[in-house]
Amino acid sequence: MAAEREAGRLLCTSSSRRCCPPPPLLLLLPLLLLLGRPASGAAATKSGSPPQSAGASVRTFTPFYFLVEPVDTLSVRGSSVILNCSAYSEPSPNIEWKKDGTFLNLESDDRRQLLPDGSLFISNVVHSKHNKPDEGFYQCVATVDNLGTIVSRTAKLTVAGLPRFTSQPEPSSVYVGNSAILNCEVNADLVPFVRWEQNRQPLLLDDRIVKLPSGTLVISNATEGDGGLYRCIVESGGPPKFSDEAELKVLQDPEEIVDLVFLMRPSSMMKVTGQSAVLPCVVSGLPAPVVRWMKNEEVLDTESSGRLVLLAGGCLEISDVTEDDAGTYFCIADNGNKTVEAQAELTVQVPPGFLKQPANIYAHESMDIVFECEVTGKPTPTVKWVKNGDVVIPSDYFKIVKEHNLQVLGLVKSDEGFYQCIAENDVGNAQAGAQLIILEHAPATTGPLPSAPRDVVASLVSTRFIKLTWRTPASDPHGDNLTYSVFYTKEGVARERVENTSQPGEMQVTIQNLMPATVYIFKVMAQNKHGSGESSAPLRVETQPEVQLPGPAPNIRAYATSPTSITVTWETPLSGNGEIQNYKLYYMEKGTDKEQDIDVSSHSYTINGLKKYTEYSFRVVAYNKHGPGVSTQDVAVRTLSDVPSAAPQNLSLEVRNSKSIVIHWQPPSSTTQNGQITGYKIRYRKASRKSDVTETLVTGTQLSQLIEGLDRGTEYNFRVAALTVNGTGPATDWLSAETFESDLDETRVPEVPSSLHVRPLVTSIVVSWTPPENQNIVVRGYAIGYGIGSPHAQTIKVDYKQRYYTIENLDPSSHYVITLKAFNNVGEGIPLYESAVTRPHTDTSEVDLFVINAPYTPVPDPTPMMPPVGVQASILSHDTIRITWADNSLPKHQKITDSRYYTVRWKTNIPANTKYKNANATTLSYLVTGLKPNTLYEFSVMVTKGRRSSTWSMTAHGATFELVPTSPPKDVTVVSKEGKPRTIIVNWQPPSEANGKITGYIIYYSTDVNAEIHDWVIEPVVGNRLTHQIQELTLDTPYYFKIQARNSKGMGPMSEAVQFRTPKALGSAGKGSRLPDLGSDYKPPMSGSNSPHGSPTSPLDSNMLLVIIVSVGVITIVVVVVIAVFCTRRTTSHQKKKRAACKSVNGSHKYKGNCKDVKPPDLWIHHERLELKPIDKSPDPNPVMTDTPIPRNSQDITPVDNSMDSNIHQRRNSYRGHESEDSMSTLAGRRGMRPKMMMPFDSQPPQQSVRNTPSTDTMPASSSQTCCTDHQDPEGATSSSYLASSQEEDSGQSLPTAHVRPSHPLKSFAVPAIPPPGPPLYDPALPSTPLLSQQALNHHIHSVKTASIGTLGRSRPPMPVVVPSAPEVQETTRMLEDSESSYEPDELTKEMAHLEGLMKDLNAITTA
């Protein structure tokens, strides 16, 4: 068994010098042998002294490591290069070199030599545009016989290319004392070889003149000596390359201000730690500017810092860059007159490093060991493992655990050697190694072994799992200390898998992840302390077959056709698993939980009677004889907008002065807006007579408007209507207001109120006041301040009409100070103070009044008004509640004729200390908006008239509707499950704005963050769980995760994508490997849950068998397609003659199936190629367009059976995620297979309407036209018609003619019968002509393209010859080639003769 296990490893041997490709059988990992781990001895020993084993020789670790490793090197053509490498070991190692992963043969290489210390010497480096033999990645390999092999880090050798200037110096001028730049940009690898000349002499660089890393020359504080001719030279081994010369003129100071201008701005760059970074910044201007730098809003001190240097012109150099230097840098130039600034980002990358290196390990055979390796770097390094110089391929026995550690299971002798952890990122790589020594086992003890377990039976058999039970062996009837292993294999497969019981004495096990309708062979073996006993007799069990249900219908689309209708289209499910009998279309208004459904027999349906401008969600479920299939994903679409159906609400008027009135309103209720409100239309007129109406338009979401230019002391009527893009909605009732006779003063604050009275109660104080004596100053309202000992704790503002206010929620027996101030738009006036002590709980009197430090003032006690009654709260939406009430002090008709107004107050009890909000109304209702969804509010109303007010009415309660979550789940984190790298755990917190009870979550994940959301795999989470496991992910793959919350109203927004990369090798027992020890507390799952992802009790490898099925299916489809393509190209001579014989005497075509009424085609004559091209003109000006894809061959066409068996039970089980996690996982598995097969039939869109029902119209025998084909339709008239079209096209516009090109030019004639005389007759609904029909599966696939023919034999006026555009060259050429390969000379002769007859008939038609 050890030999079998070793043969199954995916580890490349060191002798091969390259990675062995896995054999095809290894692709079927789930079917490989799963072996149990033998009982191991003591744990492996790391480093230190080896454990002493009886009879075993003691071995020690051999020092074997690199003294010097190669580094990245830059060279030029023709030069010599040395890549250093030296390794230490006793005995001395043998050094070899790899280039780009392949060993170099240095013995026969005359340019590459191996130096004595192991370094590689390359002489005369070769490099050209098409030959770069020396450039690449080099690696040093050290080997010691009978010990092992180690590899060095990888070093890159870069050879500088030919010099090319991307920019050259240009003539320029500079003022004395200012800065100048001269550009010279070359290939990045040639920058070190650039130098400058002035007047053909080498230019000496200093603190004033510097060369930037890009090659650009910066001259600061220019002097007259800086003038001259400049050029840059590139010397890279060959002849030097000179740039153009440019003259720099030095101008005298003009003694005037010159604006600051950036000659060179800092640019964002990326550097590696240890390198130097130069941020360029050159500014010119007069006076000369001073440049300073800031990093992340912190000023940089370039004078005292040893690493920060300010270069010429203001450039900043950072030497020995560290990770802390990353950030945003600001260059600020200031010359006293002006300041300019620019910024750049510095990104710092870090090469890989080791936080923990692998340690040497002693171990015995059959043991499990782990080499630990922790790395750091930026970007995060990837880790791979190498054994004796060859990459370790993750397999059943070599696993990557805890991201970077290497786990080796079931050690064998050949595992001995040197293991290296190699970390690599974009900026470098590093390696660290350790040695593994396998020690000999001590002799095992002997003793009696158990006999075979008895009565092994399958007590439960399902589609994908089997439960086995047995009795103890006869040799050990009690069996308390026995453990058991169940070996099983698929019938016909040689390799076994094993499942162990979780604890001693347990005599049952559940085998998961089986295939439906498959035979398995089971054997059970018992183990005691001495070893494994006899095996039971083989047990043959077959799993149950799985019901085949339809998959999701692909390409579901929904689009609005009117304000009250939406059309939904879809295609036939790709995994139909049987004939589709019908579809059920489910739809639901967003924000509600009532889903409706409609039975549909076709692939499209239009739903009418919907609400205007309302969003609906749609999904489709296909039904076959087994029942409903997998539901499609919901698609959402909104009906079109319309004019509002209701007027704006809460219209109010505010007289501003003698010539202006401010009008306020609120939008119509959301259910009556019928679209996006784009503005409001205000109409007003004088109320005294029927005067002209003035109209004002308010755009946007503005909810108030100042109307100016009015007459003094005049009453005006106002009304408002809402607008959408569709028009104007209904207007409000007329509302009146009268302008002031004279303007009030608002240039100063109001005076002090004339009086203030307070009346304390137990928990409230009634405040009353009178307005200021000076009535000529505008008062906009009153501010009431109050608090214990200070009036500044709370402030309440009330309307200027109000004279009373009750301060509530106060503490009993407390001393409150109260202040009252009148205010207007200028500010608040002089305050008026009063103090009062609230009464104790035991005092119920409301007569006495305590006024501190003030003479007794009798409180005016007007007769209080009756409070409103019948307060009701009507919930309108998730944020709106309408409050209505009645006022018993009004007449019976409840019409308000006086100046009374009502105050509505509301609050929620969550949190408990929430303050009241209030608003005034002049009608018996008020629309409270801006509420929180799914929240209980309490409402009360009071009425005020002049100085009289009522108490608050009885409280009404109302809870707003739930709303879909408006924020995504937060704090989404993804972590790998310890010991199971293919399993991840997703954690999150509920959304902050849940807007209702969360009923579940949906996790989306994909390897492509930019993929369409319908291509992401989904994982449903039922209930309010905040963690979820996803299993069987691909190793070493970056995944992106998003989460959506769901309540009863629907799905909320998705969270931002969170990235997580899975480890590089399996960290849990996969298929083909034994399961890890789950501990004594582990209980095997008893249910048959088969959720491949996410279920807490989901098995480890539940998706691998599904992957195998999909893979075999894909391969089968590819083979079938290849055979089909090959068959279609074999056109026999017999078929050609048969096609030629299809012509009738009068040249009419024969059509397959029922004959249909056709019309004479317009003919286009191509005299050069003798081709008549029919042009179909549809008699219907608005043809019906459908979105039916044309199948790729006749076998792809599946006729839809519109008849349904009335006895089939129509279930509404639509396999949605919140109903079944298993079905959602099935949906997730199938979601990836949704190809969109849209096959264009011609370059022009079709014009005929497409029908899926056979035509009932038949033609007279004398006028029927049929086209022979190679095989006849066995069903005749039941053939389905297909045409490709686009649903986005406007059905009202004139559509172009569909030209269906025939297979041969000489076979494209269709001579119609001469139309009989009579009035023209048009049929607006002609049956469609089949373009593709269902053909028998046992025939060769033969595509027959026919022209689109109209009605033949009907009365019609003469048709003129129409000359459209010629066919495309490529297509015509293809037709000619087809004619050459499909017709023989005698056939062409007959066709020419037939053509002459057709020409005669054509002349007869045209002359008639």
mmCIF file of C-alpha atoms in Angstrom, residues 875-976:
data_model
loop_
_atom_site.group_PDB
_atom_site.id
_atom_site.type_symbol
_atom_site.label_atom_id
_atom_site.label_comp_id
_atom_site.label_asym_id
_atom_site.label_seq_id
_atom_site.Cartn_x
_atom_site.Cartn_y
_atom_site.Cartn_z
ATOM 1 C CA ILE A 875 -49.477 54.246 6.949
ATOM 2 C CA LEU A 876 -48.737 55.142 3.340
ATOM 3 C CA SER A 877 -45.205 53.894 2.851
ATOM 4 C CA HIS A 878 -41.964 53.089 4.583
ATOM 5 C CA ASP A 879 -41.369 56.755 5.466
ATOM 6 C CA THR A 880 -44.745 58.452 5.273
ATOM 7 C CA ILE A 881 -47.795 58.397 7.567
ATOM 8 C CA ARG A 882 -50.910 60.507 7.105
ATOM 9 C CA ILE A 883 -52.449 61.888 10.299
ATOM 10 C CA THR A 884 -56.143 62.772 10.195
ATOM 11 C CA TRP A 885 -58.441 64.063 12.923
ATOM 12 C CA ALA A 886 -61.724 65.756 13.580
ATOM 13 C CA ASP A 887 -62.401 69.020 15.400
ATOM 14 C CA ASN A 888 -65.659 69.068 17.384
ATOM 15 C CA SER A 889 -65.469 72.850 17.672
ATOM 16 C CA LEU A 890 -66.002 73.140 13.914
ATOM 17 C CA PRO A 891 -69.366 72.945 12.194
ATOM 18 C CA LYS A 892 -70.633 69.610 11.000
ATOM 19 C CA HIS A 893 -69.144 70.054 7.548
ATOM 20 C CA GLN A 894 -65.744 70.453 9.282
ATOM 21 C CA LYS A 895 -64.799 73.453 7.167
ATOM 22 C CA ILE A 896 -62.226 75.802 8.676
ATOM 23 C CA THR A 897 -63.209 79.444 8.216
ATOM 24 C CA ASP A 898 -61.141 81.116 10.944
ATOM 25 C CA SER A 899 -57.421 81.499 11.665
ATOM 26 C CA ARG A 900 -57.027 78.404 13.789
ATOM 27 C CA TYR A 901 -54.183 75.996 13.150
ATOM 28 C CA TYR A 902 -53.213 72.585 14.382
ATOM 29 C CA THR A 903 -49.934 71.325 15.785
ATOM 30 C CA VAL A 904 -49.019 67.716 15.103
ATOM 31 C CA ARG A 905 -46.309 66.130 17.201
ATOM 32 C CA TRP A 906 -44.725 62.703 16.874
ATOM 33 C CA LYS A 907 -41.886 60.638 18.203
ATOM 34 C CA THR A 908 -40.675 57.065 18.505
ATOM 35 C CA ASN A 909 -39.858 55.314 21.767
ATOM 36 C CA ILE A 910 -36.580 53.905 20.437
ATOM 37 C CA PRO A 911 -34.416 55.269 21.974
ATOM 38 C CA ALA A 912 -36.483 56.150 25.001
ATOM 39 C CA ASN A 913 -35.252 59.730 25.306
ATOM 40 C CA THR A 914 -36.260 60.706 21.787
ATOM 41 C CA LYS A 915 -37.602 64.257 21.584
ATOM 42 C CA TYR A 916 -40.878 65.188 19.990
ATOM 43 C CA LYS A 917 -40.975 66.648 16.530
ATOM 44 C CA ASN A 918 -43.862 68.881 15.580
ATOM 45 C CA ALA A 919 -45.326 70.709 12.622
ATOM 46 C CA ASN A 920 -48.242 73.037 12.057
ATOM 47 C CA ALA A 921 -51.145 72.424 9.708
ATOM 48 C CA THR A 922 -54.131 74.485 8.612
ATOM 49 C CA THR A 923 -56.230 71.500 7.500
ATOM 50 C CA LEU A 924 -57.602 68.436 9.266
ATOM 51 C CA SER A 925 -54.791 66.209 8.019
ATOM 52 C CA TYR A 926 -51.059 66.261 7.804
ATOM 53 C CA LEU A 927 -48.575 64.132 5.884
ATOM 54 C CA VAL A 928 -45.616 63.228 8.092
ATOM 55 C CA THR A 929 -42.638 62.342 5.921
ATOM 56 C CA GLY A 930 -39.016 61.469 6.475
ATOM 57 C CA LEU A 931 -39.787 58.692 8.981
ATOM 58 C CA LYS A 932 -37.654 55.624 9.535
ATOM 59 C CA PRO A 933 -38.831 52.348 8.004
ATOM 60 C CA ASN A 934 -40.256 49.609 10.242
ATOM 61 C CA THR A 935 -40.562 51.972 13.205
ATOM 62 C CA LEU A 936 -43.487 52.539 15.588
ATOM 63 C CA TYR A 937 -44.442 56.179 16.082
ATOM 64 C CA GLU A 938 -46.976 57.874 18.347
ATOM 65 C CA PHE A 939 -48.883 60.951 17.222
ATOM 66 C CA SER A 940 -51.040 63.577 18.937
ATOM 67 C CA VAL A 941 -52.630 66.830 17.813
ATOM 68 C CA MET A 942 -53.578 70.104 19.474
ATOM 69 C CA VAL A 943 -55.487 73.066 18.090
ATOM 70 C CA THR A 944 -54.628 76.754 18.562
ATOM 71 C CA LYS A 945 -56.860 79.724 17.825
ATOM 72 C CA GLY A 946 -55.568 83.118 18.772
ATOM 73 C CA ARG A 947 -54.602 82.972 22.432
ATOM 74 C CA ARG A 948 -56.551 79.795 23.049
ATOM 75 C CA SER A 949 -55.088 76.330 22.768
ATOM 76 C CA SER A 950 -56.273 72.845 23.534
ATOM 77 C CA THR A 951 -54.494 70.091 25.323
ATOM 78 C CA TRP A 952 -52.947 67.306 23.304
ATOM 79 C CA SER A 953 -55.337 64.811 21.870
ATOM 80 C CA MET A 954 -55.308 61.107 22.625
ATOM 81 C CA THR A 955 -52.328 59.323 21.103
ATOM 82 C CA ALA A 956 -52.514 57.426 17.840
ATOM 83 C CA HIS A 957 -49.891 54.892 16.890
ATOM 84 C CA GLY A 958 -48.605 53.815 13.516
ATOM 85 C CA ALA A 959 -45.680 51.712 12.367
ATOM 86 C CA THR A 960 -44.104 52.460 9.010
ATOM 87 C CA PHE A 961 -43.803 49.676 6.477
ATOM 88 C CA GLU A 962 -40.668 47.708 6.128
ATOM 89 C CA LEU A 963 -38.256 48.635 3.355
ATOM 90 C CA VAL A 964 -35.513 46.716 1.679
ATOM 91 C CA PRO A 965 -32.233 47.219 3.529
ATOM 92 C CA THR A 966 -30.679 50.487 2.406
ATOM 93 C CA SER A 967 -27.176 49.700 3.584
ATOM 94 C CA PRO A 968 -25.060 46.602 2.980
ATOM 95 C CA PRO A 969 -23.837 44.205 5.629
ATOM 96 C CA LYS A 970 -20.795 45.689 7.309
ATOM 97 C CA ASP A 971 -17.465 44.469 8.627
ATOM 98 C CA VAL A 972 -17.234 41.677 6.052
ATOM 99 C CA THR A 973 -14.184 39.534 6.728
ATOM 100 C CA VAL A 974 -12.941 36.331 5.118
ATOM 101 C CA VAL A 975 -10.584 33.932 6.875
ATOM 102 C CA SER A 976 -9.282 30.485 6.031
#
